[in-house]
mmCIF file of C-alpha atoms in Angstrom:
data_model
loop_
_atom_site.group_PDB
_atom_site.id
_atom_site.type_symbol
_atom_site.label_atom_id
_atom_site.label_comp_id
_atom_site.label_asym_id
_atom_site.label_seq_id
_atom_site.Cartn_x
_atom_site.Cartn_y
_atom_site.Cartn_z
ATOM 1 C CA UNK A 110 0.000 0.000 0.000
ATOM 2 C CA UNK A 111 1.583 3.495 -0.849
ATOM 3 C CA UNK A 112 1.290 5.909 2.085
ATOM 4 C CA UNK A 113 -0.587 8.891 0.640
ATOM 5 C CA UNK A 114 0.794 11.202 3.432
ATOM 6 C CA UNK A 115 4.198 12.151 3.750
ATOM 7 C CA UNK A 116 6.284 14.915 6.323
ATOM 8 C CA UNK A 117 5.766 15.844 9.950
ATOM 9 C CA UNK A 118 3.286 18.506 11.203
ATOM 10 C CA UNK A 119 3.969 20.265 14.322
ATOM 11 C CA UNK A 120 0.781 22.169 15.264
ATOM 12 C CA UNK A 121 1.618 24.996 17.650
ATOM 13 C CA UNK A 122 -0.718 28.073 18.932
ATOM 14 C CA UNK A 123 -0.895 31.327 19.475
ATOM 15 C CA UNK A 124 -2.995 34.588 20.358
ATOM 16 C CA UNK A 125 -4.671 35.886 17.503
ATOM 17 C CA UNK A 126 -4.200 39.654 18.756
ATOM 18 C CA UNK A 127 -0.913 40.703 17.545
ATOM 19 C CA UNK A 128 -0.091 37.742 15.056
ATOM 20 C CA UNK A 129 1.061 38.385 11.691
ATOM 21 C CA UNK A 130 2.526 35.549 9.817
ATOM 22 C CA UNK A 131 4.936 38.244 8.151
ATOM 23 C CA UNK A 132 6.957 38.748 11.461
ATOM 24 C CA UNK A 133 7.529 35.359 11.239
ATOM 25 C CA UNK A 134 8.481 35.307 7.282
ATOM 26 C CA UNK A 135 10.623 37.893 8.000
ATOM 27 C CA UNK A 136 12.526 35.827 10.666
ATOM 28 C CA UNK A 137 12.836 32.762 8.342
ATOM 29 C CA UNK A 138 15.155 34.694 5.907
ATOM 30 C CA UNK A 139 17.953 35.023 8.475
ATOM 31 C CA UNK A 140 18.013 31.063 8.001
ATOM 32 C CA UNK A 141 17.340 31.144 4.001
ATOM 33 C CA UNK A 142 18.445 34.369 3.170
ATOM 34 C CA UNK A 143 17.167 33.377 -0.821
ATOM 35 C CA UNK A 144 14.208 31.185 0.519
ATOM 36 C CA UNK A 145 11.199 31.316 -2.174
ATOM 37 C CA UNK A 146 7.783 31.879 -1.230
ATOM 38 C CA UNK A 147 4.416 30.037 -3.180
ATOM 39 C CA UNK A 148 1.037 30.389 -2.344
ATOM 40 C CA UNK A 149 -0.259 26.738 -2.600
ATOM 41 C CA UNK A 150 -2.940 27.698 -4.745
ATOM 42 C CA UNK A 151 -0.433 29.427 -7.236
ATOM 43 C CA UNK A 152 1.371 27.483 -9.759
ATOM 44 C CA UNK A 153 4.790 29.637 -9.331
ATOM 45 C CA UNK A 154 6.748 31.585 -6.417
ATOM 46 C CA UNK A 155 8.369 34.562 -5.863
ATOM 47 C CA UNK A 156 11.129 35.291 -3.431
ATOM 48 C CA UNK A 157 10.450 35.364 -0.008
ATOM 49 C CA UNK A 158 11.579 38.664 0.405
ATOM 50 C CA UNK A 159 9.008 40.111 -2.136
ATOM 51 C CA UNK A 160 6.431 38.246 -0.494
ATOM 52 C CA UNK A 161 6.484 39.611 2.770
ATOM 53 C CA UNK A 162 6.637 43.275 1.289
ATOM 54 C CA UNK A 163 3.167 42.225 -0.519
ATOM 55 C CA UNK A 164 1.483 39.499 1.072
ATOM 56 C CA UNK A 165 -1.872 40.508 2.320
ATOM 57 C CA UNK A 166 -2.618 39.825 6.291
ATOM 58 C CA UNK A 167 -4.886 36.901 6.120
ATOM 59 C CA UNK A 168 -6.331 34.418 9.063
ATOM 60 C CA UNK A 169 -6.396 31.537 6.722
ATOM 61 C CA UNK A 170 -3.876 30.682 4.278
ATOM 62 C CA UNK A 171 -1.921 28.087 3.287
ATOM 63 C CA UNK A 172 1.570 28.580 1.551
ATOM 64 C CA UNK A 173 5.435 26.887 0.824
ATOM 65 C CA UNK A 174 8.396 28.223 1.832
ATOM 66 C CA UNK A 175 11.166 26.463 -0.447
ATOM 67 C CA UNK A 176 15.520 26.927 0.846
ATOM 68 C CA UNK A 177 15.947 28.506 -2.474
ATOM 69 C CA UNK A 178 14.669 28.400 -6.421
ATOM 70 C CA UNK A 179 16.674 25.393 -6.897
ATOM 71 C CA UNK A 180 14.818 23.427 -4.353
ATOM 72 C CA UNK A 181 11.545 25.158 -5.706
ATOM 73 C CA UNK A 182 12.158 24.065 -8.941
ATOM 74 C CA UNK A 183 13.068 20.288 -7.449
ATOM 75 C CA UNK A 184 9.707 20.366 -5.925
ATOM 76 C CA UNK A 185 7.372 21.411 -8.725
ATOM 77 C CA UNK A 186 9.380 18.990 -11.127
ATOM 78 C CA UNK A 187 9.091 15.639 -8.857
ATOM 79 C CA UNK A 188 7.173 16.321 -5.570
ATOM 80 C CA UNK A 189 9.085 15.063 -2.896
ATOM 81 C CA UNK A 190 12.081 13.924 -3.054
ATOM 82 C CA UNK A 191 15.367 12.056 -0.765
ATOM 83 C CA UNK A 192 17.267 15.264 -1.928
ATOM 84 C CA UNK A 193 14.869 18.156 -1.575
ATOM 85 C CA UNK A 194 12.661 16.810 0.910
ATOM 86 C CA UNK A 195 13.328 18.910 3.661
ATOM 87 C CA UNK A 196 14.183 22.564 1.660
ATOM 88 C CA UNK A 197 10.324 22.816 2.425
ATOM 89 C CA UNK A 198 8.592 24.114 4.905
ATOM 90 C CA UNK A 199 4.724 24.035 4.392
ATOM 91 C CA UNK A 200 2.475 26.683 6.624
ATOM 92 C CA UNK A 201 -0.946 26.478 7.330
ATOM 93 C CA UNK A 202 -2.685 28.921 9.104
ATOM 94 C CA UNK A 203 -6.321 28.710 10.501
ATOM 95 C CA UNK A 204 -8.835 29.909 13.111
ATOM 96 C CA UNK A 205 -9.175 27.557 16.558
ATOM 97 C CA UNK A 206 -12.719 26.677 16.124
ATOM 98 C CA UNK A 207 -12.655 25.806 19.832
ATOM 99 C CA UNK A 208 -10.861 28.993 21.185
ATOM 100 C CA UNK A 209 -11.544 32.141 19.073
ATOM 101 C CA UNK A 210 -8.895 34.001 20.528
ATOM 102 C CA UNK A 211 -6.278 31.621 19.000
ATOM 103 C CA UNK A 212 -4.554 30.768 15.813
ATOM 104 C CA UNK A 213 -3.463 27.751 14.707
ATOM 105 C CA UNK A 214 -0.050 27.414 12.763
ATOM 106 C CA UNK A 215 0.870 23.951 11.298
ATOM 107 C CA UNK A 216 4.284 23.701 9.703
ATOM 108 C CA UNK A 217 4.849 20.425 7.608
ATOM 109 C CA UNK A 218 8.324 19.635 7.426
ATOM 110 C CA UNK A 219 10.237 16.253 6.886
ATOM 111 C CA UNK A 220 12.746 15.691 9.825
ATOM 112 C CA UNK A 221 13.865 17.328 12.412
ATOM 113 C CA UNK A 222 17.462 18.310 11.356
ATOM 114 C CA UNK A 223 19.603 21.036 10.021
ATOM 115 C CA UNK A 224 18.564 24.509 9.147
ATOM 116 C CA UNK A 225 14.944 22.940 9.879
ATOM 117 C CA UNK A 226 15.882 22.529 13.605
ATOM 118 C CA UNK A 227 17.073 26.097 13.577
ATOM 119 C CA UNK A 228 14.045 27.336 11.340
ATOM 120 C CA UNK A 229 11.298 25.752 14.120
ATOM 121 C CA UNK A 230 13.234 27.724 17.013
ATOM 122 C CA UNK A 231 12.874 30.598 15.545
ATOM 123 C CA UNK A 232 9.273 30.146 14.451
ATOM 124 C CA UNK A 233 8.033 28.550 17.632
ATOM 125 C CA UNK A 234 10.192 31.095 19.676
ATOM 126 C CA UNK A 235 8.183 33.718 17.748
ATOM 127 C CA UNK A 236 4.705 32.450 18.575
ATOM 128 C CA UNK A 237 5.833 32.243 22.236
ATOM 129 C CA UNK A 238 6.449 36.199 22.013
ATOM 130 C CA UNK A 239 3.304 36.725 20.497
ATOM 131 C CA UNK A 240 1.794 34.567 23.075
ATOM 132 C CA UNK A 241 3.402 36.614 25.780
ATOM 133 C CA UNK A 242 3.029 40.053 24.939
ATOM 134 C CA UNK A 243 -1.200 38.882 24.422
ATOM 135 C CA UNK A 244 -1.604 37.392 27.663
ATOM 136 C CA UNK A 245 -2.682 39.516 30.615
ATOM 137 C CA UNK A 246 -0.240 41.496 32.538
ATOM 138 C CA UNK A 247 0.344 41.136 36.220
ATOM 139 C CA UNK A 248 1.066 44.578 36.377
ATOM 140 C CA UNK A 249 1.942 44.946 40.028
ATOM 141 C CA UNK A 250 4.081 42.288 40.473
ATOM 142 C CA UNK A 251 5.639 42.731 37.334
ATOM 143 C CA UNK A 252 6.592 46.161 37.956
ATOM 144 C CA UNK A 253 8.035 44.922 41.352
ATOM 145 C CA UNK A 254 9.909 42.664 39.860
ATOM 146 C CA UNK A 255 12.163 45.059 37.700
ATOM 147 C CA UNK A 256 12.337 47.675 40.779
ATOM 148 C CA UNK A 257 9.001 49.771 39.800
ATOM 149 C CA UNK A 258 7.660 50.556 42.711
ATOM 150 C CA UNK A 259 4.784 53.522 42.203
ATOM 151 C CA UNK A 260 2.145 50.848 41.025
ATOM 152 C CA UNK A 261 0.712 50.336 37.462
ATOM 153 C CA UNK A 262 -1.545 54.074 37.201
ATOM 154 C CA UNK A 263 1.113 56.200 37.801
ATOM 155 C CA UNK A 264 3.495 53.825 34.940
ATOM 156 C CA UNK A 265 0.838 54.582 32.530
ATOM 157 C CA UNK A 266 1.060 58.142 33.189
ATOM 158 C CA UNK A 267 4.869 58.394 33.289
ATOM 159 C CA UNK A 268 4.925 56.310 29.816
ATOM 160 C CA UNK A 269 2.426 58.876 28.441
ATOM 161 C CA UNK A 270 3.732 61.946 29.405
ATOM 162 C CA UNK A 271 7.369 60.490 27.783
ATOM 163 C CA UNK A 272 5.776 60.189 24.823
ATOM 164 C CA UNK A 273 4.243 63.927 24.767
ATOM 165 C CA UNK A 274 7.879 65.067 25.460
ATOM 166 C CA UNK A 275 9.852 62.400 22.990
ATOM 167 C CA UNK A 276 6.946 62.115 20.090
ATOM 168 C CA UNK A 277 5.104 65.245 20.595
ATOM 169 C CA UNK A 278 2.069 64.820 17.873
ATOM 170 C CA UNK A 279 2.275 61.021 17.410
ATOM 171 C CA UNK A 280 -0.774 58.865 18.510
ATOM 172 C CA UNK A 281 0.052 55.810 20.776
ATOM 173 C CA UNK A 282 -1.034 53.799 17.617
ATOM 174 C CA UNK A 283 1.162 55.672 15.570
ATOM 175 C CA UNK A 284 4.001 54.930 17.473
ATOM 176 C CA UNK A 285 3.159 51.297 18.052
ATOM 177 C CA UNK A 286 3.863 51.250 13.839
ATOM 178 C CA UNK A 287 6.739 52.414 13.615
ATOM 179 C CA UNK A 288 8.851 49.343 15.451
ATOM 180 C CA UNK A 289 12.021 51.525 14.920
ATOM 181 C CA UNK A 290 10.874 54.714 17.289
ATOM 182 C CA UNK A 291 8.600 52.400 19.003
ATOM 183 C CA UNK A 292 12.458 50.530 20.077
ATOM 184 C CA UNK A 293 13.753 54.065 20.798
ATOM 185 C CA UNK A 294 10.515 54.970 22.932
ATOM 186 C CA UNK A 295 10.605 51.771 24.561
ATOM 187 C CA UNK A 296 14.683 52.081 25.857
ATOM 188 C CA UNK A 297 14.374 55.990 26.403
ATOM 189 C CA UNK A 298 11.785 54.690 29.392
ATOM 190 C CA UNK A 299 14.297 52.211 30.500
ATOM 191 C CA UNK A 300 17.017 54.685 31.501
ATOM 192 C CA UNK A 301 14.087 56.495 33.237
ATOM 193 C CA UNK A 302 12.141 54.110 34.846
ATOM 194 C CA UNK A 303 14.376 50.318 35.360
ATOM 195 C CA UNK A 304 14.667 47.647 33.050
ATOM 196 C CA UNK A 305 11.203 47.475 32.182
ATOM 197 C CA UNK A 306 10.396 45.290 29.327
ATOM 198 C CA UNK A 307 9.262 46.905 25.905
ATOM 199 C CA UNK A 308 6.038 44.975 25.997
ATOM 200 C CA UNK A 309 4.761 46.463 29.669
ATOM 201 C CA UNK A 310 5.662 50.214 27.817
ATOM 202 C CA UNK A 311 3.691 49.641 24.667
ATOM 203 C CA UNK A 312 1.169 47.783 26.542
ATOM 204 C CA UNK A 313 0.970 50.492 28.726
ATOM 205 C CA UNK A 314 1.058 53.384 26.264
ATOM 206 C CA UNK A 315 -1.852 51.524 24.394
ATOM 207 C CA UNK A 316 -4.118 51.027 27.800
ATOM 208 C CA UNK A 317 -3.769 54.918 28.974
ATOM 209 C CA UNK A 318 -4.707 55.784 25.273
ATOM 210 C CA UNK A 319 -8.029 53.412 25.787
ATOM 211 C CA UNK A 320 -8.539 54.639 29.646
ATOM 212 C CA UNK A 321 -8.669 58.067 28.186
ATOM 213 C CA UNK A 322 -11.141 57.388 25.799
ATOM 214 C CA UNK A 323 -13.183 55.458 27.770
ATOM 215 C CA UNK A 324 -13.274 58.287 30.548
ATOM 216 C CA UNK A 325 -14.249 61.040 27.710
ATOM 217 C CA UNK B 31 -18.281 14.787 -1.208
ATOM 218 C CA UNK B 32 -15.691 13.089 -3.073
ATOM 219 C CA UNK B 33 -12.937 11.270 -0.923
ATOM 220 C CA UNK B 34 -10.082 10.213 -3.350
ATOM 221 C CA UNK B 35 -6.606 7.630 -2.887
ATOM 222 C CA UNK B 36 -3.670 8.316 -4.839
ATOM 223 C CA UNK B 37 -0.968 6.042 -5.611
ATOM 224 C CA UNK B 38 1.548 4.648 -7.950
ATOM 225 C CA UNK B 39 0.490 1.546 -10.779
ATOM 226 C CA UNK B 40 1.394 -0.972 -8.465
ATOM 227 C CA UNK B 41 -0.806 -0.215 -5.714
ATOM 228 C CA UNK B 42 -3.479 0.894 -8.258
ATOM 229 C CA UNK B 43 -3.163 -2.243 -10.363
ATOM 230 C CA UNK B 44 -3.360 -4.123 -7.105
ATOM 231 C CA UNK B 45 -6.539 -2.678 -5.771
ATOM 232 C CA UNK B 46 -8.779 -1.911 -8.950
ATOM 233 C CA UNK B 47 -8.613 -5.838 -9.474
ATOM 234 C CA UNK B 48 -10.808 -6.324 -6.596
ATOM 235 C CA UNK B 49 -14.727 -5.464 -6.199
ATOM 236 C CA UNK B 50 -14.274 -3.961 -3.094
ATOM 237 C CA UNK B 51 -11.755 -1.781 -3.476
ATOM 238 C CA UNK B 52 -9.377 -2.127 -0.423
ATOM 239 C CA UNK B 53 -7.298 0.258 1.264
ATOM 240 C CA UNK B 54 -4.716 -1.562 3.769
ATOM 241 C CA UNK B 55 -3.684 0.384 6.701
ATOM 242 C CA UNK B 56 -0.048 0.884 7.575
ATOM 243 C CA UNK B 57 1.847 3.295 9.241
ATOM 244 C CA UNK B 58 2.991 6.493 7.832
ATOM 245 C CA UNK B 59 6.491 7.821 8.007
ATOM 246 C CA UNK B 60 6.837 10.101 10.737
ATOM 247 C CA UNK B 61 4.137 11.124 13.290
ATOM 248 C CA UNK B 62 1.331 10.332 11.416
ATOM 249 C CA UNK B 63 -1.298 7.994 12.665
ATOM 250 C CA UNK B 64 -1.311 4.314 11.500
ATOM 251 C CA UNK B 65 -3.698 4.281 9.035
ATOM 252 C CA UNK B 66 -5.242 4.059 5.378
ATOM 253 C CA UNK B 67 -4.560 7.990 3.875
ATOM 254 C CA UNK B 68 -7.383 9.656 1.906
ATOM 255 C CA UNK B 69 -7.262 13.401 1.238
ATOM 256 C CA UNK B 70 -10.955 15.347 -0.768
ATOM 257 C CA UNK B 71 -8.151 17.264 -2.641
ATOM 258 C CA UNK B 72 -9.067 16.275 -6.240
ATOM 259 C CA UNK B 73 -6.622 15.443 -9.244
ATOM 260 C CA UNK B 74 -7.088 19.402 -10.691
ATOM 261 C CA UNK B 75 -6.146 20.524 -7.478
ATOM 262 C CA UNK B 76 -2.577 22.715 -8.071
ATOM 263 C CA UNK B 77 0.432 22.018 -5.925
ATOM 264 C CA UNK B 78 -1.197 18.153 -5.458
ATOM 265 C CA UNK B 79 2.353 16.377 -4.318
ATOM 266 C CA UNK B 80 3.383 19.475 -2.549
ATOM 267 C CA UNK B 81 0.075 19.607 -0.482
ATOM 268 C CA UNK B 82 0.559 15.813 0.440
ATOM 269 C CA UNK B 83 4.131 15.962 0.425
ATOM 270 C CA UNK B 84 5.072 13.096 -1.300
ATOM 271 C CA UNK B 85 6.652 12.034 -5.124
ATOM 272 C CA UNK B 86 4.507 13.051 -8.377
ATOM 273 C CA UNK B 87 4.835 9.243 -8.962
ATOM 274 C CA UNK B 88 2.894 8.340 -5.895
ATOM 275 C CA UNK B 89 0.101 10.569 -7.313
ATOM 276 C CA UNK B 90 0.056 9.093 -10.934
ATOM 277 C CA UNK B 91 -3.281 7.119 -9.760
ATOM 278 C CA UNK B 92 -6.241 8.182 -8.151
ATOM 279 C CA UNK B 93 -9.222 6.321 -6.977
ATOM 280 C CA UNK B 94 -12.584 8.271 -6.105
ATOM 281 C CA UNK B 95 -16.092 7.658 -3.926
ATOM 282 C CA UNK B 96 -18.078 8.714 -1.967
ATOM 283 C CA UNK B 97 -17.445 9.842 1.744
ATOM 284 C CA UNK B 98 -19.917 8.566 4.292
ATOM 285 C CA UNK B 99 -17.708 10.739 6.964
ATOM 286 C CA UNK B 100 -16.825 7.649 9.002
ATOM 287 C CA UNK B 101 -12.986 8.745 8.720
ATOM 288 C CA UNK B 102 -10.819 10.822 10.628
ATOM 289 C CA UNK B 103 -9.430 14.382 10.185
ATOM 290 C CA UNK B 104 -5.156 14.609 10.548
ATOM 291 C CA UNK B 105 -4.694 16.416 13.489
ATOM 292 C CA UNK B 106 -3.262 20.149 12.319
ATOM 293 C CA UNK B 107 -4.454 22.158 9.592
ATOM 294 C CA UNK B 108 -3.638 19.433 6.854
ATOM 295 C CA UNK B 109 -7.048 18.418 8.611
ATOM 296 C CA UNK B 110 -8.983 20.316 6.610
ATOM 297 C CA UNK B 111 -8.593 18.075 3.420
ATOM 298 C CA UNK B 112 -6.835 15.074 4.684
ATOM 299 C CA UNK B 113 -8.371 11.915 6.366
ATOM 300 C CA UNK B 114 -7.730 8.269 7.576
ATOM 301 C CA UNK B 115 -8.890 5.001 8.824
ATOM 302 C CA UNK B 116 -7.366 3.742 11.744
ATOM 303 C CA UNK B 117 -7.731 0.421 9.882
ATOM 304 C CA UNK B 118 -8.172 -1.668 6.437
ATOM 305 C CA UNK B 119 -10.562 0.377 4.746
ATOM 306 C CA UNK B 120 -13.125 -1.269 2.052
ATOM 307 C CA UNK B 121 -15.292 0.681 -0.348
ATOM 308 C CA UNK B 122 -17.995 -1.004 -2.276
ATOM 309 C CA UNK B 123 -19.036 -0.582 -5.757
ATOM 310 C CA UNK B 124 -22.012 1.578 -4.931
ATOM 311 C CA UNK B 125 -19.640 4.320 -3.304
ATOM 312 C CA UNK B 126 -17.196 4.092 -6.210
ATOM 313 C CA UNK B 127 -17.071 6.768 -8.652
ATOM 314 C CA UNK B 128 -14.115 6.631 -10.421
ATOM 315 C CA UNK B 129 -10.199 5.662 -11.135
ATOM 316 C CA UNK B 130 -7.536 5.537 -13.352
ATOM 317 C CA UNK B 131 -4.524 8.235 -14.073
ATOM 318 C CA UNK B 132 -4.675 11.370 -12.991
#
């Protein structure tokens, strides 16, 4: 009997507030610098690196990402293959019927080796991120913990009033798009406040911006 | 809904010379379940090998019927278009539709 099913998927999860499967594109190229990218409804690919400038943000989809346009070509000539087996990464991405708040991301690969081992780090390490920075906030003991002592109100209105002084004009949403000032915002706190960590600042930034529209 | 078997001329030779067309489990490479493999992608469907990851020569056959949705979804988001049975799996002539090359 032929087996009709070939590679491994790992199925891993993550908040569907702040993912973006291009974050995680963007990551992969550090490990295939000349990866190719192919929608798997479209017969051809284009590089990876065009992709993520124009793919569209989606909640389903369902794409390859091939080591390079050698391996590409490999895999539209002959399907798998001993050789080319594992320049392939195959994403899936799709609601959690069960939990609404989630995405699932399954990534078909063959084995475990390689630049694949190093590839699943940094996508699973990713998703762990996004995870984090969704959940909900301890605020008071995780202001403690880095030395914060004046609780979480008063952080929200020290994080605010840095960013009248150091982005005069800028919404918080504004900022929060611009991941280059958003860095800069997010250390210039730091050497004010303690070794807070980027995520309680733009967390914060974003909560007084909703606290002040809720109280208008 | 169509439920379709691809395969290579052996397998197809072996199993279109039966009545009862029957699929014999076995167990997958890697993590996959032990089973008989069944996907409802059908043969116009584009990227078909890369989908199910396995050789174009492996999908040189097909054989299609009719799902009666006693089969299981693969865990993961291949889920959404591929199934299995746990065991042999046996399809008679009335749920047949159709076989031969792709």
């Amino acid at each position: 009997m032929t087996n009709m099913t070939g590679g491994t998927d790992l199925i891993l999860e993550t908040a569907k507030l702040g993912f973006d499967i291009r974050l995680i594109l963007d990551e992969l190229l550090e490990i295939w610098p000349k990866a190719m990218f192919q929608d798997a409804d479209q017969e051809a690919g284009i590089p990876l690196v065009v992709a993520i400038q124009t793919l569209e943000r989606s909640e389903t989809m369902e794409f390859f990402v091939y080591k390079d346009k050698e391996s590409a070509e490999s895999w539209a000539e002959m399907g798998w293959s001993e050789e080319h087996g594992n320049d392939m990464v195959q994403f899936l991405v799709a609601d959690n019927p069960s939990q609404p708040d989630k995405i699932q991301l399954t990534l078909v690969i063959d084995s475990i080796v390689g630049d694949i081992l190093d590839l699943i780090k940094i996508v699973s390490d990713k998703v762990d991120r996004i995870s984090e920075r969704s959940s909900r906030i301890n605020w008071e003991a995780g202001l403690l913990a880095v030395g914060y002592t004046s609780g979480r109100d008063r952080f929200y209105e020290q994080v605010a009033k840095f960013r009248d002084e150091l982005f005069r004009g800028w919404s918080a949403d504004e900022l929060a798009c611009h991941p280059h000032e958003a860095l800069q915002f997010c250390e210039a706190v730091q050497k004010q406040l303690g070794p807070i960590p980027h995520h309680f600042v733009m967390k914060a930034l974003m909560n007084h911006r909703r606290l002040g529209t809720k109280s208008k | 809904m169509s439920m379709f078997h691809y395969t290579d001329q052996v397998s197809f030779d072996a199993i279109r010379s039966q009545v009862v067309w029957y699929f014999e489990a076995s167990q997958p490479p890697a993590n996959h379940p032990f089973g008989a493999y069944f996907t409802t992608l059908g043969r116009e469907t584009k990227n078909l090998a890369q989908r199910l990851r396995i050789p174009k020569s492996k999908i040189q056959y097909f054989f299609e019927f009719d799902d009666i949705g006693d089969l299981k979804a693969l865990p993961g988001g291949r889920g959404q278009y591929i199934f299995y049975s746990p065991t042999d799996y046996e399809v008679e002539k009335s749920r047949q539709i159709d076989h031969g090359e792709t």
